[in-house]
Coordinates of C-alpha atoms in Angstrom, one line a residue:
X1 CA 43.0 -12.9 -22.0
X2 CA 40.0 -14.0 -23.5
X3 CA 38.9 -13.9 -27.3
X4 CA 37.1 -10.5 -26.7
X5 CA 39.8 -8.8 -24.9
X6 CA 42.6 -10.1 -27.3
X7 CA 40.9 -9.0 -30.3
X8 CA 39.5 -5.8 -28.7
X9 CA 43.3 -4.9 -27.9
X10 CA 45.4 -6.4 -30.8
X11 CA 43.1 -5.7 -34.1
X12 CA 41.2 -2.6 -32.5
X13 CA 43.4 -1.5 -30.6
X14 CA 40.9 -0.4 -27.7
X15 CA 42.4 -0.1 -23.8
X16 CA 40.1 -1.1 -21.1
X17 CA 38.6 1.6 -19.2
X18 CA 36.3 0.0 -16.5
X19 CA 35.2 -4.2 -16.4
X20 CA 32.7 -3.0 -18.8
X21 CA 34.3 -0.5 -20.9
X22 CA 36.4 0.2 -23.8
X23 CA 38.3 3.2 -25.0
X24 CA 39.0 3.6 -28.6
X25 CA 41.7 6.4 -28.4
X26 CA 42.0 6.7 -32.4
X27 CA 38.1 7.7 -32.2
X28 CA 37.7 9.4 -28.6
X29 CA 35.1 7.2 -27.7
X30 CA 34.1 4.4 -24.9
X31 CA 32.2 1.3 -26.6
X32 CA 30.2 -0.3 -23.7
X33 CA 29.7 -4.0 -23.2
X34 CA 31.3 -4.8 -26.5
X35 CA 29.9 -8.4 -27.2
X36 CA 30.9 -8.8 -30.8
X37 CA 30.1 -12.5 -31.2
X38 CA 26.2 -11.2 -30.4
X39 CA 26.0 -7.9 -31.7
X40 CA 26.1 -7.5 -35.2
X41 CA 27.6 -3.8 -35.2
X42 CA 29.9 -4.8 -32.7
X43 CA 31.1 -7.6 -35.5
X44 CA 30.9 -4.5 -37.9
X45 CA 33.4 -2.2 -35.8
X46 CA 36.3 -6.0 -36.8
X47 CA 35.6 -6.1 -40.4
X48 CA 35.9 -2.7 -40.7
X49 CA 39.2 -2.1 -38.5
X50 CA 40.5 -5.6 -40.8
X51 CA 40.2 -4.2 -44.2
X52 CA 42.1 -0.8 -42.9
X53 CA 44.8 -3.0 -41.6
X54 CA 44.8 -4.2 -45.4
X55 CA 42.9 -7.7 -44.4
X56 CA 40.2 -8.4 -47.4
X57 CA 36.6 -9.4 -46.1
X58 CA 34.8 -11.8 -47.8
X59 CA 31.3 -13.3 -46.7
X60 CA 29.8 -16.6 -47.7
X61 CA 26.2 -16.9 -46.7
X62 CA 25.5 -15.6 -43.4
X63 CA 27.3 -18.2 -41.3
X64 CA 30.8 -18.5 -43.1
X65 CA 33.4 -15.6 -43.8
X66 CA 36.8 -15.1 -44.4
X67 CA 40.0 -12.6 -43.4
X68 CA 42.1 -13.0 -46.6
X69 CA 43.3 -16.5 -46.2
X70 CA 41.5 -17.9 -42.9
X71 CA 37.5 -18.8 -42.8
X72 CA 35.8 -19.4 -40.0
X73 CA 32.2 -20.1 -39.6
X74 CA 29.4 -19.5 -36.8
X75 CA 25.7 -19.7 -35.8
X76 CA 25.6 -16.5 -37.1
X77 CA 27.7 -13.7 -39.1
X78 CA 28.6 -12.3 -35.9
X79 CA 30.2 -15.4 -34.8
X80 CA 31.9 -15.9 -37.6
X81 CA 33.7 -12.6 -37.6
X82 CA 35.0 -12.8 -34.3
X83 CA 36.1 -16.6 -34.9
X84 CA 37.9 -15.1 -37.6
X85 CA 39.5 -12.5 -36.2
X86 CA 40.4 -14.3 -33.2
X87 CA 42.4 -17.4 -35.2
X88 CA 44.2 -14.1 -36.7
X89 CA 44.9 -12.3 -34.0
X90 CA 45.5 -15.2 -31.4
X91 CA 47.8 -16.9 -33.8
X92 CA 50.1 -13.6 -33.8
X93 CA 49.6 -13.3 -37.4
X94 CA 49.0 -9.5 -36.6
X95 CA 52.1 -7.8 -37.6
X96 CA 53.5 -5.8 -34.1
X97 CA 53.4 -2.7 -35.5
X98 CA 49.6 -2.8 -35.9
X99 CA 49.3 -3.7 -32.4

């Protein structure tokens, strides 16, 4: 899997639909070409699904941020969301019952 589709499964908990689409069965909606590390709402749709998994966002400037304990920085906020969310969910700090 790559960063998108392991944090569009294991923090969002989307299943893929089509190659291009995602299905957000908590909401009842498909997301299309979710590209978070270049869309800023996309980005949105992580922080927000983090702090109801009990995660605390925290933004430094627009290129730094931070998932309780782990930073990660970008090019832009976008970036740095994903990066962060990624080093969280790739390192399987995610506890299994969220996933």
């Amino acid at each position: 899997m790559n960063k998108i589709e392991i944090i569009a499964r294991r923090i969002l908990g989307w299943k893929l639909n089509r190659w291009d689409r995602w299905y957000d069965e908590e909401k009842g909606i498909f997301i299309y070409a979710f590209q978070p590390e270049e869309n800023l709402d996309h980005a949105l749709l992580i922080v927000e699904r983090m702090e109801k998994l009990g995660f605390s966002y925290e933004a430094k400037g627009a290129y730094k941020v931070c998932f309780n304990d782990v930073w990660a920085t970008g090019n832009t906020l976008a970036q740095a969301i994903t990066t962060a969310a990624y080093e969280i969910a790739d390192n399987s700090s995610v506890p299994d019952e969220w996933l």
